[in-house]
Coordinates of C-alpha atoms and ligand atoms in Angstrom, one line a residue:
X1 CA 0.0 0.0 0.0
X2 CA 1.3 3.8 -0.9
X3 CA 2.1 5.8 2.0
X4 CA 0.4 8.9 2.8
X5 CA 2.6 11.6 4.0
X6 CA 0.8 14.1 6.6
X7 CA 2.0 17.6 7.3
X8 CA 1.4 19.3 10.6
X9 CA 2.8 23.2 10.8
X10 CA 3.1 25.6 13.0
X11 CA -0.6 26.3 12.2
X12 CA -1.6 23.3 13.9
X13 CA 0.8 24.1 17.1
X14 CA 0.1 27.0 19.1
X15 CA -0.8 25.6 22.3
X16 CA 0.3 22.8 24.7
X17 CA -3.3 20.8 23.5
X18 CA -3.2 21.0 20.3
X19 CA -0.8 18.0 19.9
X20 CA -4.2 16.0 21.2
X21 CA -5.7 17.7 17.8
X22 CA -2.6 16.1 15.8
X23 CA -3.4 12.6 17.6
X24 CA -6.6 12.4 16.5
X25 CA -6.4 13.0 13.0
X26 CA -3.4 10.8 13.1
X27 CA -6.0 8.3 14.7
X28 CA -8.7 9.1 11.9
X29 CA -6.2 8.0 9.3
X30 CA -6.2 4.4 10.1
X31 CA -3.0 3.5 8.0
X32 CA 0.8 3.3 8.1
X33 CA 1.7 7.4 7.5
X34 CA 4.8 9.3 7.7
X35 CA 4.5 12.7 9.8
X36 CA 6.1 15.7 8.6
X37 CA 6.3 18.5 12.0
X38 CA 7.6 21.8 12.2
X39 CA 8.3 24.0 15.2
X40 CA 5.9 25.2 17.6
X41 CA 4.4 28.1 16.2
X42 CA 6.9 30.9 17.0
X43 CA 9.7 29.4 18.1
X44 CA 12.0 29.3 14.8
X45 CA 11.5 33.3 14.6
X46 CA 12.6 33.3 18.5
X47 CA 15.5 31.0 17.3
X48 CA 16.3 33.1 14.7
X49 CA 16.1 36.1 17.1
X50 CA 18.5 34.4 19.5
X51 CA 21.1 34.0 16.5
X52 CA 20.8 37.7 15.5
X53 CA 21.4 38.9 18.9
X54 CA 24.5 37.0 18.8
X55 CA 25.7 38.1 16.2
X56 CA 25.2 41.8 17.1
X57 CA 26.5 41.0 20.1
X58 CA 29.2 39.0 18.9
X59 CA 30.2 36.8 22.0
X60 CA 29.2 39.7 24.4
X61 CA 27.9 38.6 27.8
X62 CA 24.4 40.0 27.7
X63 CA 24.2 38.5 24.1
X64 CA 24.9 34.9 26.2
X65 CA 22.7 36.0 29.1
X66 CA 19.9 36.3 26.6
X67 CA 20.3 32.7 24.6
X68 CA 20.4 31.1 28.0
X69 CA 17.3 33.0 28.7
X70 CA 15.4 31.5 25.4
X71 CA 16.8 27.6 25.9
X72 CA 15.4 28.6 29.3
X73 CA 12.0 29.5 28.3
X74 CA 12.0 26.3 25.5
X75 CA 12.9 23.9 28.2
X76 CA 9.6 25.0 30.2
X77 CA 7.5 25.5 26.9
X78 CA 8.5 21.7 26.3
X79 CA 7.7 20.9 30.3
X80 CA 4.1 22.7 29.4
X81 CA 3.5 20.5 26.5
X82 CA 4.9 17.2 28.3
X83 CA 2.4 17.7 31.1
X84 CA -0.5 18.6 29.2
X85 CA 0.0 15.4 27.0
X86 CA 1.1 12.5 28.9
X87 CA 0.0 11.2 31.7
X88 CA 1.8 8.3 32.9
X89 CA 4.6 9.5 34.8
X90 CA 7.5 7.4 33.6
X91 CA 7.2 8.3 30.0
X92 CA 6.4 11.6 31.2
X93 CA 10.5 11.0 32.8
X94 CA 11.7 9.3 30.3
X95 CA 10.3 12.1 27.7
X96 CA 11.7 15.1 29.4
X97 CA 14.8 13.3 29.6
X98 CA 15.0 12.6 25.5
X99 CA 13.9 16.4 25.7
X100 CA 16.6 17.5 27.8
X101 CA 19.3 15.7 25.4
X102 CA 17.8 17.5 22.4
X103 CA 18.0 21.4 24.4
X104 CA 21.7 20.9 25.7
X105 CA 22.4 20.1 22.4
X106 CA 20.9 23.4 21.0
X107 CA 22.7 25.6 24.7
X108 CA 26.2 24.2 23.3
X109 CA 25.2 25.8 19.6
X110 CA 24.7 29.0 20.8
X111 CA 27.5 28.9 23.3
X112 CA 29.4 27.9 20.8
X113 CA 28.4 31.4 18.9
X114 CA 29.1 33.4 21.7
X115 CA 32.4 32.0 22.3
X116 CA 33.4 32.3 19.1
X117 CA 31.7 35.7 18.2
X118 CA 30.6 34.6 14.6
X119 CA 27.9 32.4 13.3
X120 CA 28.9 30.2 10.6
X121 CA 26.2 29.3 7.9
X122 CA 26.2 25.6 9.1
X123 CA 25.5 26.7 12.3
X124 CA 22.8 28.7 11.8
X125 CA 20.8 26.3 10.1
X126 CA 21.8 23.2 13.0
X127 CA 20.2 26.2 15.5
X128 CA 17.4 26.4 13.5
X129 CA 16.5 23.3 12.8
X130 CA 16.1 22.8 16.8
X131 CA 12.2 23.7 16.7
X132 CA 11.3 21.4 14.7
X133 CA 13.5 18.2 16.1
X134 CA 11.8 19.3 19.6
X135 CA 8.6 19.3 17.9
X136 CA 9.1 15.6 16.2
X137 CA 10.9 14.2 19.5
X138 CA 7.4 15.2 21.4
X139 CA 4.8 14.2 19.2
X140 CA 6.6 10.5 19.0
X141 CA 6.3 10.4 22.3
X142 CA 3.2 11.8 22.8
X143 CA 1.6 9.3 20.3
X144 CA 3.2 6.4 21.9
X145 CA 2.0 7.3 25.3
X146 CA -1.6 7.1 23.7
X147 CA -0.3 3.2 22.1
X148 CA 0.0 4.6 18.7
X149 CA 3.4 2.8 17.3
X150 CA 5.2 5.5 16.1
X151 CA 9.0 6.1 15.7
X152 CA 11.0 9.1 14.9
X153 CA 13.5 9.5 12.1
X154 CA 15.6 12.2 11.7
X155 CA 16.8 13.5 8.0
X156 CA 20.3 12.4 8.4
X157 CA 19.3 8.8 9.0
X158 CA 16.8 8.5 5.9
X159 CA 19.1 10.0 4.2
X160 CA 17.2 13.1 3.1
X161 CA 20.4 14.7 1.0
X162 CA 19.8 18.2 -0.3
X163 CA 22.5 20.4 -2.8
X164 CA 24.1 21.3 0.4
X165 CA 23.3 25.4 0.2
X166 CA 22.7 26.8 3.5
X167 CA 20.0 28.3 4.3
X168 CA 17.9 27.5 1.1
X169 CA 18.8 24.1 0.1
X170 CA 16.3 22.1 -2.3
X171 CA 16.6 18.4 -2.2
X172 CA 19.0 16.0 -4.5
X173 CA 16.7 13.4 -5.7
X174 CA 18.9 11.4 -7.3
X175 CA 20.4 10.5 -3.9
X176 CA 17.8 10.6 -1.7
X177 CA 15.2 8.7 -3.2
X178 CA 16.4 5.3 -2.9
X179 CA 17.3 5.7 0.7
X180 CA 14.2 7.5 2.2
X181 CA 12.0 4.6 0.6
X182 CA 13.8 2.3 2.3
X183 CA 14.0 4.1 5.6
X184 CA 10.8 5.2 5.6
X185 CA 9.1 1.7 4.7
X186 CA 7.1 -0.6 6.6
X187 CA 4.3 -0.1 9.5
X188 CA 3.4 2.4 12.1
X189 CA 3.6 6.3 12.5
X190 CA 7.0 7.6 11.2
X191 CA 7.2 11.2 12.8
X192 CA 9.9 13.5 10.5
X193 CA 10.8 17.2 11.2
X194 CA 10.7 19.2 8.7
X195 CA 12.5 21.8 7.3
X196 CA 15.6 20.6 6.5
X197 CA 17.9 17.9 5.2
X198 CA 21.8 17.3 5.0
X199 CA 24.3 18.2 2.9
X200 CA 26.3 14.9 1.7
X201 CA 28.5 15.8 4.8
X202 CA 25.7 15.8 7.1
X203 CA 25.6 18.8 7.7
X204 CA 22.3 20.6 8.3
X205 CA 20.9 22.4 5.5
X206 CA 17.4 24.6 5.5
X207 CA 14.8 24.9 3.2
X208 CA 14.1 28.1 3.7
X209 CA 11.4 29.5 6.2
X210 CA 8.2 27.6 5.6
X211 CA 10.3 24.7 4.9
X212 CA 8.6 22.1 5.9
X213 CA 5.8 22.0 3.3
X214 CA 8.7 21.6 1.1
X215 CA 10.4 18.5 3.0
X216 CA 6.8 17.4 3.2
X217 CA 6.7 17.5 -0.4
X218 CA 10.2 15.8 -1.0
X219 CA 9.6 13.7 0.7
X220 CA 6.1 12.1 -0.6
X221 CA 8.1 12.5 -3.9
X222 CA 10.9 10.0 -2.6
X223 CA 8.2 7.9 -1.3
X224 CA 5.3 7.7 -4.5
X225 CA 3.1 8.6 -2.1
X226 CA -0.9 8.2 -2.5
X227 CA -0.9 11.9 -1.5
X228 CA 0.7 14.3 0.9
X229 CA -1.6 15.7 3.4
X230 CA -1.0 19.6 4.5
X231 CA -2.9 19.9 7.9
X232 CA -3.6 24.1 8.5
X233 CA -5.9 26.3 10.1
X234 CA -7.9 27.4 7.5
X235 CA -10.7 26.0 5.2
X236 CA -7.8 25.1 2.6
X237 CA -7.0 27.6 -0.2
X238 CA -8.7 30.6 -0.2
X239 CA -9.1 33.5 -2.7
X240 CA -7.2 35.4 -0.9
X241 CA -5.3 35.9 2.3
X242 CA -7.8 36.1 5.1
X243 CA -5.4 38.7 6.9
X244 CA -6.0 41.1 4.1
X245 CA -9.6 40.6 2.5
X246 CA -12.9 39.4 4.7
X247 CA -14.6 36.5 3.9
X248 CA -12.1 35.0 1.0
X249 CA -13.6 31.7 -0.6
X250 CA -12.7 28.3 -0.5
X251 CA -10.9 27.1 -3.3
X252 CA -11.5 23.5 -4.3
X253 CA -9.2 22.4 -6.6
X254 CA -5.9 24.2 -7.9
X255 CA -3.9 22.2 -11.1
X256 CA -0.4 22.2 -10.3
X257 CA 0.7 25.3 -12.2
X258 CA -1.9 27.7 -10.0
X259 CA -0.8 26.5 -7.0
X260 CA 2.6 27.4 -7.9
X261 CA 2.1 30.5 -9.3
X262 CA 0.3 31.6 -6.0
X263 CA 2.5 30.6 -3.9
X264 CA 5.6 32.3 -6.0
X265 CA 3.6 35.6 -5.9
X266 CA 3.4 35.2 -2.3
X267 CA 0.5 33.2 -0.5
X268 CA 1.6 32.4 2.5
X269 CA 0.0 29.1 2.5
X270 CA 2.5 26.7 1.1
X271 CA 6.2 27.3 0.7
X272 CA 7.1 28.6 -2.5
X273 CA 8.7 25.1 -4.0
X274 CA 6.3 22.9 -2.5
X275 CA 4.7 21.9 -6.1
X276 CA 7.4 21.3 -7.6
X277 CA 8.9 17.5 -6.5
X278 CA 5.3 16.5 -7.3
X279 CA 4.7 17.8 -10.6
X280 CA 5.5 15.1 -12.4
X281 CA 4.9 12.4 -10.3
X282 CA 1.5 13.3 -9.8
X283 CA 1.1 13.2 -6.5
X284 CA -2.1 15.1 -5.3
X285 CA -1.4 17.7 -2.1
X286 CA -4.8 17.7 -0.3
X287 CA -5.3 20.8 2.2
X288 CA -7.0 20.2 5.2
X289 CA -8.5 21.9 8.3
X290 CA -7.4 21.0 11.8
X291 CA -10.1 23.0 13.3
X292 CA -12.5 21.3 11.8
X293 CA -12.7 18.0 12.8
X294 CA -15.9 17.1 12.0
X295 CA -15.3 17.0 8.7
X296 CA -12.7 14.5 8.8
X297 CA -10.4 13.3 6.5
X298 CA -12.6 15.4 3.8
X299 CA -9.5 17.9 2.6
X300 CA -10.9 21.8 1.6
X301 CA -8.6 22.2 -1.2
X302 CA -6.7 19.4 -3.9
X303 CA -4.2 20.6 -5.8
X304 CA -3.3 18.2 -9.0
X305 CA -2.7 18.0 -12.4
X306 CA -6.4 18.7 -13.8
X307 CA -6.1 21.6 -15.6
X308 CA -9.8 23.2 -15.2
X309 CA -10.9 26.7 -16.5
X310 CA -13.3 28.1 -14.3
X311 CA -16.7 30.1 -15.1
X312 CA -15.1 33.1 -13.0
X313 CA -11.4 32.3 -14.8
X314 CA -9.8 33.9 -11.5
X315 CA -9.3 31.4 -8.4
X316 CA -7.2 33.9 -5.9
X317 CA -5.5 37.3 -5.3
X318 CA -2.5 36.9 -4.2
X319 CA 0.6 39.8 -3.4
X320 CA 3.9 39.8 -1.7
X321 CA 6.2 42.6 -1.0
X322 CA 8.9 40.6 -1.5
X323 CA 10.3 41.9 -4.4
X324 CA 12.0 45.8 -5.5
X325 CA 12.7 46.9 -9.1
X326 CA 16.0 47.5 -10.1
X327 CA 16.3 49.8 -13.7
X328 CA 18.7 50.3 -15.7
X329 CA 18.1 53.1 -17.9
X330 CA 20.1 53.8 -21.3
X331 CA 18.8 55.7 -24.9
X332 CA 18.3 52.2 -26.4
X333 CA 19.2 49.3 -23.7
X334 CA 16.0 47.7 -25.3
X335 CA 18.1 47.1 -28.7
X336 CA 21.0 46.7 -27.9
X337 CA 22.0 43.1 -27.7
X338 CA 24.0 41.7 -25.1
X339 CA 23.2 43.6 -22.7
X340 CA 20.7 41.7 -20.5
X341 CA 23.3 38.6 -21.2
X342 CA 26.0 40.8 -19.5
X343 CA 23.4 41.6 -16.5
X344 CA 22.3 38.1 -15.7
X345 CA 26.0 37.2 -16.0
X346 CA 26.7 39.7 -13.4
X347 CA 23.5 39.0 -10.9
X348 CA 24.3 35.2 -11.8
X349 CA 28.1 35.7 -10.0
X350 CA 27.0 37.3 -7.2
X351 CA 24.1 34.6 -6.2
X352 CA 21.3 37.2 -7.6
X353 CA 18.1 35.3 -9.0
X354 CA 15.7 37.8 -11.5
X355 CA 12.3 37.3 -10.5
X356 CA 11.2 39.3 -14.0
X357 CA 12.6 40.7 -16.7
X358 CA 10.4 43.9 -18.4
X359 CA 12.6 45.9 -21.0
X360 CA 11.8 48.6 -23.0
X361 CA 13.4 51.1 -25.5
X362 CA 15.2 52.9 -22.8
X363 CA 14.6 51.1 -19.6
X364 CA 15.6 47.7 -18.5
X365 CA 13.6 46.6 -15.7
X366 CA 14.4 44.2 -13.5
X367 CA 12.5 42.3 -10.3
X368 CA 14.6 41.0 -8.0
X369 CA 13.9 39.6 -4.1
X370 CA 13.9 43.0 -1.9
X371 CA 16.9 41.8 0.2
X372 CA 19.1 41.1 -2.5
X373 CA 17.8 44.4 -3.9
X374 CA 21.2 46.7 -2.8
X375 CA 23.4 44.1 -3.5
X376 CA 22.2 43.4 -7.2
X377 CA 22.6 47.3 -7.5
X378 CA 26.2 47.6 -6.2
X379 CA 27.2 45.1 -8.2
X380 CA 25.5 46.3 -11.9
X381 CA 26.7 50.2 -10.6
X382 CA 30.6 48.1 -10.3
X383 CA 30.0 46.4 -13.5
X384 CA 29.6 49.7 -15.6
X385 CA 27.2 48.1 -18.3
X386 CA 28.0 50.0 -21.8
X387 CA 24.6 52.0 -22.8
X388 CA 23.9 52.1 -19.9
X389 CA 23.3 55.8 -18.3
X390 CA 21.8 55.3 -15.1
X391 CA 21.0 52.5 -12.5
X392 CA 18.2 53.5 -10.0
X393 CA 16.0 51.0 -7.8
X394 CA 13.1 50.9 -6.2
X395 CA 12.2 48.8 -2.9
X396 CA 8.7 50.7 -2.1
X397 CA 7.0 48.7 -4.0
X398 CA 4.1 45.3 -4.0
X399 CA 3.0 42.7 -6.3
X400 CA -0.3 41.9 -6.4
X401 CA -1.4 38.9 -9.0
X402 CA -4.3 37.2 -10.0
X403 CA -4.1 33.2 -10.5
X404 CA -5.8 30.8 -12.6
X405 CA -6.0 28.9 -15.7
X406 CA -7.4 31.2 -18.5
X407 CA -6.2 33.9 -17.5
X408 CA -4.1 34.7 -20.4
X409 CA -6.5 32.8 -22.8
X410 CA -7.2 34.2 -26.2
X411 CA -11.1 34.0 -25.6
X412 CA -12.8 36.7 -24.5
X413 CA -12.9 36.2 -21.3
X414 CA -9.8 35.5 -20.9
X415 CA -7.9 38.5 -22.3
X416 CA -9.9 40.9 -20.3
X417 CA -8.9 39.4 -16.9
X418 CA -5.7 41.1 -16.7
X419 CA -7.2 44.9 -17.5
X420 CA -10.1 44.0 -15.4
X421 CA -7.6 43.4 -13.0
X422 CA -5.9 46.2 -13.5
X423 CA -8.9 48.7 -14.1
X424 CA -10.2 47.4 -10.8
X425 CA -6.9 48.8 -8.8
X426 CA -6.7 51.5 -10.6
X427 CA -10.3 52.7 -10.2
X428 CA -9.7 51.8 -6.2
X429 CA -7.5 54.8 -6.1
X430 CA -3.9 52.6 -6.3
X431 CA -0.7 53.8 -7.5
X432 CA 0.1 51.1 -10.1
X433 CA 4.0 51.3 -11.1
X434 CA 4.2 48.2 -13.8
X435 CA 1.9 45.3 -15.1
X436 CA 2.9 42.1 -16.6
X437 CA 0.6 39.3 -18.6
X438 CA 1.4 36.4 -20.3
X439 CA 4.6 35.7 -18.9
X440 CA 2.8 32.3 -17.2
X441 CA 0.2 30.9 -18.7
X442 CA -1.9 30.8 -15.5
X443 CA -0.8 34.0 -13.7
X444 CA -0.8 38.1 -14.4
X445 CA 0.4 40.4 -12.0
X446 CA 0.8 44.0 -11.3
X447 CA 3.6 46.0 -9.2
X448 CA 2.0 48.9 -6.8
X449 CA 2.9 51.1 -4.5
X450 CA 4.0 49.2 -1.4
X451 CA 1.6 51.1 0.6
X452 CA -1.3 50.8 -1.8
X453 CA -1.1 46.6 -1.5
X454 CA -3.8 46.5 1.0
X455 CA -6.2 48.4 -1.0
X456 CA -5.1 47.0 -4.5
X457 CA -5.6 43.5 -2.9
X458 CA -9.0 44.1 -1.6
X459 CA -9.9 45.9 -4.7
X460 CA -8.9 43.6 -7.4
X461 CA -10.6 40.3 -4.9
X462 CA -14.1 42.2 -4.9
X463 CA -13.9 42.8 -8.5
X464 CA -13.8 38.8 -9.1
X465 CA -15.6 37.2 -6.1
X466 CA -17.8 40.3 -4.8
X467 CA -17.1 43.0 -1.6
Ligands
LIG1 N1 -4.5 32.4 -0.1 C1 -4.5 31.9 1.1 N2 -5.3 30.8 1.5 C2 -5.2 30.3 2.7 N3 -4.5 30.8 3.7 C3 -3.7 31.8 3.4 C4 -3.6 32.4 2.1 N4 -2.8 33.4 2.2 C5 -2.2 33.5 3.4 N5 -2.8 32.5 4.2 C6 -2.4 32.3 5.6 O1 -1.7 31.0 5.6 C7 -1.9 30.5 7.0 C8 -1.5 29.0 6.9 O2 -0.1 28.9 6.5 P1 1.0 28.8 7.6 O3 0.8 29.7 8.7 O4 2.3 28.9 6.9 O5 0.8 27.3 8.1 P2 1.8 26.3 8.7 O6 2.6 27.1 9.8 O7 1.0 25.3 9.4 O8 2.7 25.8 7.6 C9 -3.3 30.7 7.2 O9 -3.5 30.8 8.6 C10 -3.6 32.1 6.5 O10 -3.6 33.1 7.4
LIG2 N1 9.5 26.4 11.4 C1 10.0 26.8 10.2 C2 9.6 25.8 9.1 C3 8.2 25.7 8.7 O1 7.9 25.3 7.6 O2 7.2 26.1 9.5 P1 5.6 26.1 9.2 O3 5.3 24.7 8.7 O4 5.0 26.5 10.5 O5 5.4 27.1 8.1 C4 9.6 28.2 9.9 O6 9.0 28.8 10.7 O7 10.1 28.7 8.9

C-alpha cells in the first residue's frame, strides 16, 4: 500500500493541547503514515532572534545572558506540553529526559556562537532546525504514550540529502530517493521534522522559512506517495489571504501550475517550492482543516494536475512585498544586444536570482527579491554596463497577482482578466508602477505602490468574487 505523507505546521501548534488535535487525526487516518512537523508556532523566529542577537552581540555577555534566557524559556515551553500530553509518569520522565538531550544540544550551539563571536552558515541552520527536532521528538512520544506505534526519524538517517546550500537548500533526488523509501518503509507512524535535510557531509541544510511544506513535499516524492496531506488552520485555499480581505472563498481544486504561481507571488499558504517535487509524479497535495474535525479526512482544497478553466477564470488574489525593481536606464538598452546577457551574467556571480525581466526602449527593468535588492545594485553600478546611463532602484513597492487557468487565454474572457484586474486597482484609487501578462500561462500580476497593496488586494478580490 502507498504511503500517505501528513503535514502538521506551525498552524496546527500554538498551544500545549493541540498536539491532542494532531493525535486524532493521526488516529482518523487508520493507516501506516509518515508525519512531517515543524516547530511550535513561534519558536524558529525566536531561534532566529536568539542567533541575531549573537551576532550583534558578537560573543558579548548580555548576548549569552539572553540565549540562556530563550533555551530557558524552551525547556519550560517543552515541560508545558509534556504535562499537558502524557499522563503516565514514567514516560512523562523518560520524555523530558530525551527532551533535555535535544535542548543541551541546542545551549552548546549558541554557546558555541558566543564564544566564538561569529555564526557560521552551518551553524545557523543546525540552530534552527532545533524547533522542529523538539517538535518531532514530542509528538513521537506523545503518540506512543496514547499506544499509537510511532517512531521518529531524523533527515540524516533517511538520508534526506539536499545540494548542500545553507539556508535555502532544495533536495538532491537522485540520492535521496532510494534511501528515504527504504528508511521510511514498513508499519506504524514515522514522525519526521521538517524543514531541513543534510548536505552529503551531514551537515544541516534549510529549506528556507516555511520549509517544511517543502520537506513534506520531497519527501512524498521519494516515497510515491498516495498523496501528501497539508494539515492548516484554514478552510484550505482561499481567494485570498484572510489577513487582508474578509470573507475570501474556498478554493477547491488548484492544477499544479496555479498553486505554484500563488504561492511564487506570495500566499503564504504553502512554501514557495512545494509543487514542484510533485509535478511530475502526480502526487495530489490535499489541504486540510485542523479545526475542523468534524469534517474529517474530507480535505478543503486538492491541488493536482487537472487543468480546469473556471466560469469566473480567476481562483485567488495573491501579493507579496517581497520583491524591489531594479532599472537600468540607457537611450536604447531595449536594442542593444548583449546587454541583459551581461546583466544576468553579473546578478548570476553574485548569487542574484531575476524574479522578471520587463525591458523597453530605454529602460531595462528588473524584479529582483527586496533583500538582494542593494546588493544586485552595487554590483550592476561596479559592472559599468555599456549604454547604460543610469541605475536607480526601487524597494517601495508590491505585487499583487491574479491566478488561474485562463487567464491569459485568447477568448474573450480570458484577455480581459488582466485589465479587469488592473482597471479594478486602478479605479480603487492605487498607484500602479508596472503590469505584466502572459509571462505564465496561469498568472498576471501588477507592481503597486508598497503602501497601496492592501487596497489593491481588496480591490482587485471584490472585483472577481464580490465586496
Ligand atoms: N490564499 C491563502 N489561502 C489560505 N491561507 C492563506 C492564504 N494566504 C495566506 N494565508 C495564511 O496562511 C496560513 C497558513 O499557513 P502557515 O501559517 O504557513 O501554516 P503552517 O505554519 O501550518 O505551515 C493561514 O492561517 C492564513 O492566514
Ligand atoms: N518552522 C520553520 C519551518 C516551517 O515550515 O514552519 P511552518 O510549517 O509552520 O510554516 C519556519 O517557521 O520557517
Amino acid at each position: 500500500m502507498k504511503k500517505i505523507v501528513v503535514k502538521f505546521g506551525g498552524s496546527n501548534l500554538r498551544r500545549p493541547q493541540d498536539i491532542d488535535r494532531i493525535v486524532n487525526v493521526v488516529q482518523t487516518y487508520k493507516r501506516p503514515l509518515v508525519l512531517v512537523v515543524s516547530a511550535f508556532f513561534g519558536v524558529t523566529n525566536e531561534l532566529v532572534a536568539c542567533v541575531q542577537a549573537a551576532k550583534e552581540g558578537a560573543g558579548t555577555a548580555a548576548a549569552l545572558a539572553e540565549s540562556q534566557s530563550y533555551t530557558l524559556a524552551l525547556r519550560a515551553l517543552k515541560k508545558q506540553i509534556v504535562a499537558a500530553n502524557i499522563s503516565d509518569p514514567a514516560q512523562r520522565a523518560r520524555t523530558e529526559a530525551a527532551l533535555a538531550v535535544r535542548l543541551d544540544q541546542l545551549d552548546r550551539y549558541l554557546t558555541g556562537i558566543h564564544c566564538i563571536g561569529a555564526v557560521p552558515s552551518f551553524v545557523n541552520d543546525a540552530i534552527l532546525s532545533y524547533g522542529e527536532r523538539l517538535s518531532s521528538l514530542l509528538l513521537t512520544e506523545v503518540l506512543q504514550s496514547r499506544g499509537i506505534a510511532a517512531r521518529e526519524a531524523l533527515p540524516e538517517e533517511i538520508g534526506l540529502i539536499t545540494d548542500g546550500v545553507f539556508g535555502n537548500a532544495a533536495c538532491d533526488f537522485e540520492l535521496s530517493a532510494a534511501k528515504v523509501a527504504k528508511a521510511l518503509a514498513g508499519d506504524g507512524v514515522i514522525v519526521v521534522p521538517g524543514f531541513y535535510g543534510v548536505d552529503q557531509n551531514g551537515k544541516t541544510t534549510l529549506f528556507g522559512r516555511g520549509g517544511s511544506d517543502y520537506s513534506a513535499a520531497s519527501i512524498a516524492a521519494c516515497l510515491g506517495a498516495e498523496s501528501l496531506d497539508v494539515w492548516k488552520d484554514v478552510d484550505g485555499f482561499l481567494s485570498a489571504d484572510p489577513g487582508t480581505v474578509s470573507a475570501p472563498r474556498s478554493i477547491a481544486q488548484l492544477n499544479y501550475l496555479e498553486a505554484a504561481e500563488l504561492s511564487y507571488f506570495g500566499a503564504k499558504i504553502l512554501h514557495p517550492r512545494t509543487v514542484e517535487p510533485l509535478f511530475d509524479r502526480d502526487i495530489p497535495i490535499r489541504i486540510l482543516n485542523i479545526t475542523r474535525p468534524e469534517r474529517g479526512l474530507q480535505p478543503y482544497t486538492i491541488i493536482d494536475d487537472q487543468r480546469r478553466v473556471t466560469h469566473d477564470v480567476v481562483k485567488s488574489v495573491t501579493s507579496t512585498e517581497d520583491v524591489a525593481i531594479l532599472k537600468l536606464h540607457g537611450p536604447g538598452v531595449g536594442f542593444k544586444p548583449g546587454i541583459l546577457a551581461q546583466v544576468t551574467n553579473t546578478l548570476d556571480q553574485h548569487g542574484i536570482n531575476i524574479k522578471s525581466v520587463l525591458t523597453a526602449q530605454t529602460a531595462i527593468n528588473l524584479l529582483v527579491a527586496r533583500d538582494q535588492l542593494d546588493a544586485a545594485y552595487a554590483a550592476l553600478v561596479e559592472h559599468h554596463l555599456a549604454g547604460v546611463v543610469e541605475v536607480s532602484r526601487n524597494a517601495a513597492v508590491a505585487i499583487v497577482a491574479v491566478v488561474g487557468d485562463g487567464v491569459l487565454d485568447a477568448s474573450d474572457v480570458g484577455s480581459a482578466i488582466a485589465s479587469r484586474a488592473l482597471s479594478a486597482a486602478l479605479a480603487g484609487g492605487v498607484r500602479v508602477c508596472l503590469a505584466a501578462a502572459g509571462a505564465s500561462e496561469v498568472a498576471a500580476y501588477m507592481l503597486v505602490h508598497e503602501e497601496d497593496r492592501k487596497l489593491a488586494l481588496q480591490a482587485v478580490h471584490a472585483e472577481f468574487f464580490g465586496a
